[in-house]
Coordinates of N, CA and C in Angstrom, one line a residue:
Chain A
X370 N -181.2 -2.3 86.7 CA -182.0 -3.5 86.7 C -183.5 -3.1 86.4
X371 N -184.4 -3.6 85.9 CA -185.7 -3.5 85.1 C -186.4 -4.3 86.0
X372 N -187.3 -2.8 86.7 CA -188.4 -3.7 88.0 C -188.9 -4.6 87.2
X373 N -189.9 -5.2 86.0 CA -190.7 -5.8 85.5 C -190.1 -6.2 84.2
X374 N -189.8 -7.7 84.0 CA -189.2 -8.2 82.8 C -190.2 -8.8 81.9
X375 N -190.3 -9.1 80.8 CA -191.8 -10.0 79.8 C -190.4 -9.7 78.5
X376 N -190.3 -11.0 78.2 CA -190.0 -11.1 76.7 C -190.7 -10.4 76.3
X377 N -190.5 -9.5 74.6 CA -190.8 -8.9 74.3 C -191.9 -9.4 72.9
X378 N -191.4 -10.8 72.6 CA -192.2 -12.0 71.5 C -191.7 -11.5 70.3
X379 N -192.3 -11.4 69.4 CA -193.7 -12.0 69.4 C -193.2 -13.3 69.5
X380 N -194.6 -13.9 70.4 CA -194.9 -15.2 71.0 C -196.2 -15.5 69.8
X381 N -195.4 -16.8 69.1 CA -196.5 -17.6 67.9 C -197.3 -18.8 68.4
X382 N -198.5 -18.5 68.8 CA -199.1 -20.0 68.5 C -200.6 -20.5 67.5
X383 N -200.7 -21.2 67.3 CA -201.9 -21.8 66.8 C -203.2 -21.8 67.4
X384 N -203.9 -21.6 66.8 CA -205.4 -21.0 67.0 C -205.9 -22.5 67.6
X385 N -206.2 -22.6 68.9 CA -206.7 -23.5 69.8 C -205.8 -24.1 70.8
X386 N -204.2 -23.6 70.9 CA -203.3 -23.6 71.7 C -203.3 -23.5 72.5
X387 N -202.5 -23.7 73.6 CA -202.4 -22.6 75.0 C -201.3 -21.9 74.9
X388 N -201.5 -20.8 74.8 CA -200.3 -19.5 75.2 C -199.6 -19.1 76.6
X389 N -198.6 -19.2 76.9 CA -198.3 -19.1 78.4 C -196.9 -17.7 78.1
X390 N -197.8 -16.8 78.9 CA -196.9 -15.4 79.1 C -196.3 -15.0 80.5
X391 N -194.8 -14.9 80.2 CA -194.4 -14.6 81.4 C -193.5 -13.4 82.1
X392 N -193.4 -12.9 83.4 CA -193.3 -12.0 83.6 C -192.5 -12.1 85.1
X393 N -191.1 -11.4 85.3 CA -190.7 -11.4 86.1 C -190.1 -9.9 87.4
X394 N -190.5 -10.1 88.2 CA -190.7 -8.7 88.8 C -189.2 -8.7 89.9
X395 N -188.7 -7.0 90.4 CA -187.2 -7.5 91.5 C -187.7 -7.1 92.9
X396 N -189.0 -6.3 92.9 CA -189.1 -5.5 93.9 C -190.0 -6.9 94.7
X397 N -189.5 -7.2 96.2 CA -189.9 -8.2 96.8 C -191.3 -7.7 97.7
X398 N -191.4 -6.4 97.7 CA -192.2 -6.0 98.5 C -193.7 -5.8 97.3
X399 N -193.7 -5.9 96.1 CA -195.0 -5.8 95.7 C -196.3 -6.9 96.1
X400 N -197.1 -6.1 95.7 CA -198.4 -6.5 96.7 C -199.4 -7.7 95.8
X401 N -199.3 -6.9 94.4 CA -200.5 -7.6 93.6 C -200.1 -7.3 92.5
X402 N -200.1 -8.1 91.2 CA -199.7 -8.3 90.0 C -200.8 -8.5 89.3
X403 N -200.8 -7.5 87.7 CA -202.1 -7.9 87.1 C -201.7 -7.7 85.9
X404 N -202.3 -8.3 85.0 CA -202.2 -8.8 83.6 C -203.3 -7.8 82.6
X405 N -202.9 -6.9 81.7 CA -203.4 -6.2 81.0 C -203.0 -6.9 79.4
X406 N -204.7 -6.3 78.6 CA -204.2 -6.5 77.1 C -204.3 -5.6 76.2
X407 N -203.5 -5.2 75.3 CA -203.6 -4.2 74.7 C -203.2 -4.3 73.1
X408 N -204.3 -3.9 72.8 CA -204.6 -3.9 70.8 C -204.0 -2.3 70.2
X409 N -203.4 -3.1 69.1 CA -202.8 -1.9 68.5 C -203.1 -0.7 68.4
X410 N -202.8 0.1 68.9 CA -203.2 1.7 69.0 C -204.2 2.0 70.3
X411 N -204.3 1.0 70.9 CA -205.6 1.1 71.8 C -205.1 1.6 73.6
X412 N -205.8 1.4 74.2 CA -205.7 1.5 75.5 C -205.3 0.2 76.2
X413 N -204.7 -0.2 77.3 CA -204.6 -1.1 78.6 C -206.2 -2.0 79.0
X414 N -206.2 -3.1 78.3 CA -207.6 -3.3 79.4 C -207.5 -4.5 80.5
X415 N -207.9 -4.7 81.3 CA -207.7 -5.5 82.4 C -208.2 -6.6 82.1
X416 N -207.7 -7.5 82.1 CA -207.5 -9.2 82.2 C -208.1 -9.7 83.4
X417 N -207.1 -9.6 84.2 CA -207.5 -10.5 85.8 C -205.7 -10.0 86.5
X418 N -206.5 -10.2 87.6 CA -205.1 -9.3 89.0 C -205.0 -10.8 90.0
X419 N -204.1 -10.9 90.2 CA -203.9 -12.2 92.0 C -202.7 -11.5 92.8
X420 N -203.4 -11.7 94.0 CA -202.5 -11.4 95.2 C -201.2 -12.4 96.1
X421 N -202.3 -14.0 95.8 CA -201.8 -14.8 96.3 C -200.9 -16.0 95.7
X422 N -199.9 -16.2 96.2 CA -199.5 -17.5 95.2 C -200.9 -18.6 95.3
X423 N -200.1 -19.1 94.3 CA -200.8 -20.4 93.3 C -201.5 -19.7 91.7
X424 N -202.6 -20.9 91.9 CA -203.3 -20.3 90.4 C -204.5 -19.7 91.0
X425 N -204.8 -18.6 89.6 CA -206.5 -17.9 89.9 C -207.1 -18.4 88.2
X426 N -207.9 -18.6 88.1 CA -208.6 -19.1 87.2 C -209.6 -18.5 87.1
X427 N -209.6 -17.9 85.8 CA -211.1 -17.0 85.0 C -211.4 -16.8 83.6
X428 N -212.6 -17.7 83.6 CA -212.3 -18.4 82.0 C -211.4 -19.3 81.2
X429 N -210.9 -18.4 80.2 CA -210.1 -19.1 79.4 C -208.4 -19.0 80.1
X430 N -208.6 -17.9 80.6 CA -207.2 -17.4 81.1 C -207.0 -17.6 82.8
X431 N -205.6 -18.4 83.1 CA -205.3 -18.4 84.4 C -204.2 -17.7 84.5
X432 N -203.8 -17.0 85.9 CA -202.8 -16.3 86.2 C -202.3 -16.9 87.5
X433 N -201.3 -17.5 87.2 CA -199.8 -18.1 88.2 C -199.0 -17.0 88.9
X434 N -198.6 -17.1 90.1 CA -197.7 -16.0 90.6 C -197.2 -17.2 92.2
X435 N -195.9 -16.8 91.8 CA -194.6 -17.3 93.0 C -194.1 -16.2 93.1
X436 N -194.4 -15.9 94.6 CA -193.8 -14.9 95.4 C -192.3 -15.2 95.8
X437 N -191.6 -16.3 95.8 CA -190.5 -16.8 96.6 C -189.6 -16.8 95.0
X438 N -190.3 -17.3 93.8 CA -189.1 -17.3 92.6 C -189.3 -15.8 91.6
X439 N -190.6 -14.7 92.3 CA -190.6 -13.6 92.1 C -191.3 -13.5 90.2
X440 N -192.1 -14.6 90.1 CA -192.7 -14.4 88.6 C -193.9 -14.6 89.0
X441 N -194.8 -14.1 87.5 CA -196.1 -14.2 87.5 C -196.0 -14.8 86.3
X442 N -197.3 -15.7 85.8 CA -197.5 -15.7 84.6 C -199.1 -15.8 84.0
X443 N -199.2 -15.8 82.9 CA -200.8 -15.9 82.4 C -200.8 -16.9 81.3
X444 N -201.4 -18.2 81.2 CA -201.4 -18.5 80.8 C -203.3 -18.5 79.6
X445 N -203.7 -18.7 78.5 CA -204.4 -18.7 77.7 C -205.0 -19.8 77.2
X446 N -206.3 -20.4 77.6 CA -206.6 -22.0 76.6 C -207.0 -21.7 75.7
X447 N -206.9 -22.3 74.8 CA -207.9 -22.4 73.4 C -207.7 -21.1 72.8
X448 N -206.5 -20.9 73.1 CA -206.2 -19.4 71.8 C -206.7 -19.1 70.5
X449 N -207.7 -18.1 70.6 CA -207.9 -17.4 69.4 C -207.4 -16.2 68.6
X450 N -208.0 -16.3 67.7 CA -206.9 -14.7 66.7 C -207.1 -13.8 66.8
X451 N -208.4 -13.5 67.8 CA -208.9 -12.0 68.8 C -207.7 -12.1 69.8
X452 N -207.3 -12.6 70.4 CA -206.3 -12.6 71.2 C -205.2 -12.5 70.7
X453 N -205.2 -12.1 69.9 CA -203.6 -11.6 69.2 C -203.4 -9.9 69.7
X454 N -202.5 -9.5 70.5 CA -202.3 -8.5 71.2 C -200.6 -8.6 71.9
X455 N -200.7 -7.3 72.5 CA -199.5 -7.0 73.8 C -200.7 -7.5 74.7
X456 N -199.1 -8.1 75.7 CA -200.2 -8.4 77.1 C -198.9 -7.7 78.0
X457 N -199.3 -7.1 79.1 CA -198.7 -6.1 79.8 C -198.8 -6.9 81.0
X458 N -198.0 -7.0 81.8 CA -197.3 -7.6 83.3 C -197.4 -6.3 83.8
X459 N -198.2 -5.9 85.2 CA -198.3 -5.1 85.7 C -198.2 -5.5 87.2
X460 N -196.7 -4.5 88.3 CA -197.1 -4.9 89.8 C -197.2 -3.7 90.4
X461 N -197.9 -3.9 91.2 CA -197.9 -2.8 92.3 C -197.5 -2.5 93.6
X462 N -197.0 -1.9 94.2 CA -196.5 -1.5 95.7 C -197.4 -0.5 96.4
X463 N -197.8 -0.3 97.0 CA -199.1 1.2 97.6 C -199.3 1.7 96.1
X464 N -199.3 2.9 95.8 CA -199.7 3.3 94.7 C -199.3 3.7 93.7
X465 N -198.7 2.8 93.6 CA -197.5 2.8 91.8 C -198.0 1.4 91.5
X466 N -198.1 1.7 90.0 CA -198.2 0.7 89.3 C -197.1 0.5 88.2
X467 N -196.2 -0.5 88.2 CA -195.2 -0.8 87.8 C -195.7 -1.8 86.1
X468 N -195.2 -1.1 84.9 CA -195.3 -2.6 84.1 C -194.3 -2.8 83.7
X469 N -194.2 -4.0 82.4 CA -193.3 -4.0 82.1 C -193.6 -3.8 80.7
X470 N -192.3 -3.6 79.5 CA -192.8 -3.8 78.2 C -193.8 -4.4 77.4
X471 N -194.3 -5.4 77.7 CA -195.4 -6.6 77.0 C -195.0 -7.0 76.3
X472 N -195.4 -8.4 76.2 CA -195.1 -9.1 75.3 C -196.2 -9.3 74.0
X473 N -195.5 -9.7 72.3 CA -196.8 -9.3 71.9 C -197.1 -11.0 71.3
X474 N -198.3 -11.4 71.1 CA -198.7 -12.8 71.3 C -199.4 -12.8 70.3
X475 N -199.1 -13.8 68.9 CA -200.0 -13.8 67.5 C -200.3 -15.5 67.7
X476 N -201.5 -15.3 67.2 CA -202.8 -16.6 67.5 C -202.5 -16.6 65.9
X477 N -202.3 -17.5 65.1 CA -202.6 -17.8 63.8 C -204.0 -18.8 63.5
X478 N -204.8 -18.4 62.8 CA -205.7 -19.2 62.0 C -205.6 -20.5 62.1
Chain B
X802 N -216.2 -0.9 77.4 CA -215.9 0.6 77.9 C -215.7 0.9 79.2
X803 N -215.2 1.6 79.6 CA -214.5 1.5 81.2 C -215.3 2.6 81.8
X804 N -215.7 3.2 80.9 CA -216.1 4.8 81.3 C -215.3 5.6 82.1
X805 N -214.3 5.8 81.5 CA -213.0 6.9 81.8 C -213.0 7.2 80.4
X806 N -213.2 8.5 80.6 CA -213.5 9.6 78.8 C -212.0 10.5 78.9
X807 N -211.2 10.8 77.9 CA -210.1 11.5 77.7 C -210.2 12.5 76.9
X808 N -210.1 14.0 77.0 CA -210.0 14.4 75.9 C -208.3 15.6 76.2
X809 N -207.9 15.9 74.4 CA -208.4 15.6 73.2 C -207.8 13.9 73.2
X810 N -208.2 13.2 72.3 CA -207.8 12.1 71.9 C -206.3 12.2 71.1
X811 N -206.7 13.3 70.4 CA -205.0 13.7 69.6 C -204.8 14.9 69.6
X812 N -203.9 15.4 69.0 CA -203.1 16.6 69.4 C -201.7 16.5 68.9
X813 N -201.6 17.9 68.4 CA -200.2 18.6 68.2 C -199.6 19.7 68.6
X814 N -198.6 19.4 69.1 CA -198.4 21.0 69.5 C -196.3 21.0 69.2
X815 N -195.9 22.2 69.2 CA -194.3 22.5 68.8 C -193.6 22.3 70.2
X816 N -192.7 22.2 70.1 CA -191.0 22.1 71.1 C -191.4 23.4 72.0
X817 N -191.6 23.4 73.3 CA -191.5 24.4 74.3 C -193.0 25.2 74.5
X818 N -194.4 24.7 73.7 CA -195.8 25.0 73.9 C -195.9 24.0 75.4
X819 N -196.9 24.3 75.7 CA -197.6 23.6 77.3 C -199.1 23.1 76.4
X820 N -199.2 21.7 77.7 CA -200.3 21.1 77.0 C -200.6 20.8 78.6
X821 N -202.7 20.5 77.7 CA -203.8 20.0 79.0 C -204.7 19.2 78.3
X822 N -204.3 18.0 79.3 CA -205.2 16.7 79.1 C -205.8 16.5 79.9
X823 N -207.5 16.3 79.6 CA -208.4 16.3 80.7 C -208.5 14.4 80.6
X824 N -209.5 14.7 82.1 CA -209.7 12.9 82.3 C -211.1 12.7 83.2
X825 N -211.9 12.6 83.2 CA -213.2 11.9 83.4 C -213.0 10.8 84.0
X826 N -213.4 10.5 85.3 CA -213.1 8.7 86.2 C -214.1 8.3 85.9
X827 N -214.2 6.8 86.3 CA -215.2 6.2 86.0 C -216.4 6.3 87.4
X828 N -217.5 6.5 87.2 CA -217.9 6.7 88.6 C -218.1 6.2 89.7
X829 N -218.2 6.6 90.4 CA -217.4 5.8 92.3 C -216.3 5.9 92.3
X830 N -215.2 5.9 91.1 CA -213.8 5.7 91.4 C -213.1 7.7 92.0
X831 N -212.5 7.4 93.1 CA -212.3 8.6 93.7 C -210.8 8.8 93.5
X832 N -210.0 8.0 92.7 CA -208.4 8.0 92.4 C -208.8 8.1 90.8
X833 N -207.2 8.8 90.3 CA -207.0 9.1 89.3 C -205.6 9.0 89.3
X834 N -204.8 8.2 87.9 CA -203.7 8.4 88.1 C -203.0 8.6 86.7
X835 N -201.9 8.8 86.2 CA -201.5 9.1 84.5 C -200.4 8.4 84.2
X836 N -200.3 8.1 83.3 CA -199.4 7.2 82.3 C -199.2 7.6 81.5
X837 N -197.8 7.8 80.9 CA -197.4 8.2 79.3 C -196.7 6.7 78.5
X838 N -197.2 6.3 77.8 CA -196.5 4.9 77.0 C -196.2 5.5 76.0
X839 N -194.8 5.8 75.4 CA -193.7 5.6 74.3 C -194.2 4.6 73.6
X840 N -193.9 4.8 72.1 CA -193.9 4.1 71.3 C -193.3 2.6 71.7
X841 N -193.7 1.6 71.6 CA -193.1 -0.2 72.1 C -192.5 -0.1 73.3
X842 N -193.3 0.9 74.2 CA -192.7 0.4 75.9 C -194.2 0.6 76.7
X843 N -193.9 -0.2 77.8 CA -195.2 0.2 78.8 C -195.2 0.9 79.3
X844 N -196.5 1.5 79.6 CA -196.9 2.4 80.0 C -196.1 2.8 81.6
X845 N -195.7 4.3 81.3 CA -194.7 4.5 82.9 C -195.5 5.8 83.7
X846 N -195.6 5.2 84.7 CA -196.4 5.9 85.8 C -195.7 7.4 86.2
X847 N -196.8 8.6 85.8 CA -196.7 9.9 86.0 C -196.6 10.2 87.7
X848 N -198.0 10.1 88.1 CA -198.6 10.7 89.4 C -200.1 9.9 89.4
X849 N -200.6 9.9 90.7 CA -201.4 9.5 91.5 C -202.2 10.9 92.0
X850 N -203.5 10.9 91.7 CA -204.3 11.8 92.8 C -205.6 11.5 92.9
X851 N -205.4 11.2 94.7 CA -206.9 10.6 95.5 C -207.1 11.8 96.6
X852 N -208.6 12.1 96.6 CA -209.3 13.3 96.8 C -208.5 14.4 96.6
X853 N -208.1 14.5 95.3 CA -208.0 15.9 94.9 C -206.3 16.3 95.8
X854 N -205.2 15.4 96.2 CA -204.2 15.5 96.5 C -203.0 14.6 95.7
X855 N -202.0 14.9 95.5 CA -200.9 13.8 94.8 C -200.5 13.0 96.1
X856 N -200.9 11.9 95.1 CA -200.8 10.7 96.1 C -199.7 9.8 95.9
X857 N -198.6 10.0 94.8 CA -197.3 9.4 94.4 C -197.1 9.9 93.1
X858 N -196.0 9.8 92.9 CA -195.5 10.2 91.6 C -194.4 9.8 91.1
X859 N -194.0 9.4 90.1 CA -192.8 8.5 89.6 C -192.0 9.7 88.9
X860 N -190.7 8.8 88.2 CA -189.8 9.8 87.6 C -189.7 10.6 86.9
X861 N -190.7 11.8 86.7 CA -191.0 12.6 86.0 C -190.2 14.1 86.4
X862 N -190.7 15.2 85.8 CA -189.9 16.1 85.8 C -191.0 17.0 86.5
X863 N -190.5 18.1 87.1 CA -191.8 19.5 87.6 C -192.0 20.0 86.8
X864 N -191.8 19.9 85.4 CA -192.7 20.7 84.1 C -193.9 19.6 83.9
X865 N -194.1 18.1 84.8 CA -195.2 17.7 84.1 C -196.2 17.9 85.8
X866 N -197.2 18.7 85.6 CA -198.5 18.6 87.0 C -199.4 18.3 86.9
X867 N -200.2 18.4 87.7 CA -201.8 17.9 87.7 C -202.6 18.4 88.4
X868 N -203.9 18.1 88.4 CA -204.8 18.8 89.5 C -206.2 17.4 89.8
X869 N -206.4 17.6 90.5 CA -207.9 16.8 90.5 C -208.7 17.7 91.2
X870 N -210.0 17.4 90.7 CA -211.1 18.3 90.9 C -212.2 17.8 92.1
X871 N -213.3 18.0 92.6 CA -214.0 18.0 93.4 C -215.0 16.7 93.1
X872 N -215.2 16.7 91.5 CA -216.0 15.8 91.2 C -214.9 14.1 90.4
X873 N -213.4 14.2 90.7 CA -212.3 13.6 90.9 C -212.1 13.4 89.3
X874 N -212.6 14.8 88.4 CA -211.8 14.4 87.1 C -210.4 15.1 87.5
X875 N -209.9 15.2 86.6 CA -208.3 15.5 86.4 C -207.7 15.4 85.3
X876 N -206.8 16.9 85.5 CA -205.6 17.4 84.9 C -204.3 16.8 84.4
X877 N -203.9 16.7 83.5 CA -202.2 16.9 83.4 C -201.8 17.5 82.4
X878 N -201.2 18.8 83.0 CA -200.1 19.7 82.5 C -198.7 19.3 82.3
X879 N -198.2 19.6 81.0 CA -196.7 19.7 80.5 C -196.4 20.8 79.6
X880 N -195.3 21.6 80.4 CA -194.9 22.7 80.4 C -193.5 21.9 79.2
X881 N -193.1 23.1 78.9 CA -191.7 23.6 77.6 C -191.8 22.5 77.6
X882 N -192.6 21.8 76.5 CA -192.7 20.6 75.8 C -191.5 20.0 74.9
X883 N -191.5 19.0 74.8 CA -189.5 18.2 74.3 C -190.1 17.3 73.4
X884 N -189.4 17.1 72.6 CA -189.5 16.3 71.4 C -189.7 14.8 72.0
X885 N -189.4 14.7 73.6 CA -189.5 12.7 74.0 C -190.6 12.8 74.6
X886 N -191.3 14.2 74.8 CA -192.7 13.9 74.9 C -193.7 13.8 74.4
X887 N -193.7 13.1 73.1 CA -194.4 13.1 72.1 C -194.7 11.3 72.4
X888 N -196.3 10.9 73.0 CA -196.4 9.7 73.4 C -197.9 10.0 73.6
X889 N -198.5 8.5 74.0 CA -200.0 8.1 74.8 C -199.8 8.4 76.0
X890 N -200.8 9.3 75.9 CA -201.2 10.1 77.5 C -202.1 9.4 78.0
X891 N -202.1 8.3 79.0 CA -203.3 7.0 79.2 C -203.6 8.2 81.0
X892 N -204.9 7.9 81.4 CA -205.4 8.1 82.3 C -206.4 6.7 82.9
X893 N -206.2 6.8 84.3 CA -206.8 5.5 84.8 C -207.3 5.9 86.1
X894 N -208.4 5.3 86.3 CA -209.4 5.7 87.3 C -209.5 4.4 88.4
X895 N -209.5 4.4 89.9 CA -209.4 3.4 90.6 C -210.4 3.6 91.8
X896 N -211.0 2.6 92.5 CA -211.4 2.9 93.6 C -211.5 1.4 94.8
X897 N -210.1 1.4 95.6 CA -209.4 2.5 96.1 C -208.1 2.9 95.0
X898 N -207.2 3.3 96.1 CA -206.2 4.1 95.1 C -204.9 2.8 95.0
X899 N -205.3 1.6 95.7 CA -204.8 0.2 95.3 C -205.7 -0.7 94.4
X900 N -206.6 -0.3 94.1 CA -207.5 -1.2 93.4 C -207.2 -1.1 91.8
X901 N -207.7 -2.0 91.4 CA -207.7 -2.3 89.5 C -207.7 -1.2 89.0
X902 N -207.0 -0.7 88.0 CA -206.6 0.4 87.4 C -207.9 0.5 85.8
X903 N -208.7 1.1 85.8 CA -209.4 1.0 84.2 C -209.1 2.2 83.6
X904 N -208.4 2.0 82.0 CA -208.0 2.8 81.3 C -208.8 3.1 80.6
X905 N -208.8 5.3 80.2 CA -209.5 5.3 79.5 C -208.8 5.3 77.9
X906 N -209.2 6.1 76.8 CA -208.7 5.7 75.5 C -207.2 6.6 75.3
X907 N -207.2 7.1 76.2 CA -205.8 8.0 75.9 C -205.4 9.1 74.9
X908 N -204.8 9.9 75.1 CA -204.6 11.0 74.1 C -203.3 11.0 73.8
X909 N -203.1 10.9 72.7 CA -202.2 11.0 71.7 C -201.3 12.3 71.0
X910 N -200.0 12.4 71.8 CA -199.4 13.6 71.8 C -198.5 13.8 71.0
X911 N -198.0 14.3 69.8 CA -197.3 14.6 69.1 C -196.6 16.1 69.3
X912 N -195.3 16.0 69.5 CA -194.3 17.1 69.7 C -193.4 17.7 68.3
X913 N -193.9 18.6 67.6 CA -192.4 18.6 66.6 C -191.6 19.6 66.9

């Protein structure tokens, strides 16, 4: 079983959309979940992390997480075609950080 | 920029050579930890080292080690190198060793 699930996409939407990425984790005991983006050939960069259920809001991007149905998601407003990337589902337990494949998300013009 | 510096950026080396990837944290961050990401998978967790001790380590093998240093850059060594270790060598710098992970640009390993 696959600690960390994310369709793999590509996920298509239209430039001023909202994008909603999701990610499902098995291990009950993780602490904090965090949402990375990553450009072709590039490195991991950090998005925004939440501890707590409900929503955290920052900017354009909000990150949803239910601890009881065991998903996180990120959702995106107003998608742009810079935002065309992998976005990486990341959880953690002490000090492992768990991801999952990413999903990859194209913003069309 | 994260300011976690990696070198080399790329690299080649043959089936059964040993390789060293250095890693620069970002400053204040006193954790270091490594990731190798395969071509279209995420990045999977090497080892962990805060002050200069392994602080966790995932499913890797004892041909891959590490070291951290005084000033908390860090090492990782891979010994009789294998053709499935040919991937992005990501390094990530944290402070604490639960906090936000910032990646630097990664080095890029090619095995033939």
């Amino acid at each position: 079983q696959k600690e960390v699930e994310q369709n793999s996409g590509p996920l298509s939407v239209p430039e001023g959309a909202i994008a909603s990425l999701n990610c499902t984790y098995s291990d009950r005991g993780s602490q904090s979940f965090f949402w990375y983006r990553q450009y072709s050939g590039k490195s991991p960069e950090l998005i925004m992390f939440i501890y707590s259920n409900g929503d955290k809001e920052d900017g354009r991007f909000t990150a949803q997480l239910n601890k009881a149905s065991q998903y996180v998601s990120l959702l995106i407003r107003d998608s742009q075609p810079s935002d065309s990337a992998t976005y990486l589902c990341a959880v953690r337990r002490y000090s492992t950080l768990t991801f999952g494949k990413g999903t990859m998300l194209l913003v069309s013009p | 920029e994260t300011g976690v510096t990696q070198s080399p950026t790329h690299l080649i080396k043959t089936r059964g050579q040993q390789v060293t990837l250095r890693c620069s944290s970002q400053s204040g961050h006193n954790t270091v930890s490594w990731y190798q990401q395969a071509l279209g998978q995420g990045p999977q967790f090497i080892f962990q080292y805060y002050r200069e001790e392994e602080n966790g380590r995932g499913n890797f093998p004892p041909r891959f080690s590490g070291l951290q240093f005084p000033n908390y850059s860090s090492e990782l060594n891979v010994n009789a190198l294998e053709l499935d270790d040919s991937a992005l060598y990501l390094c990530a710098s944290s402070y604490p060793p639960t906090g936000e992970l910032f990646f630097g640009e990664g080095s890029r390993l090619t095995v033939l």
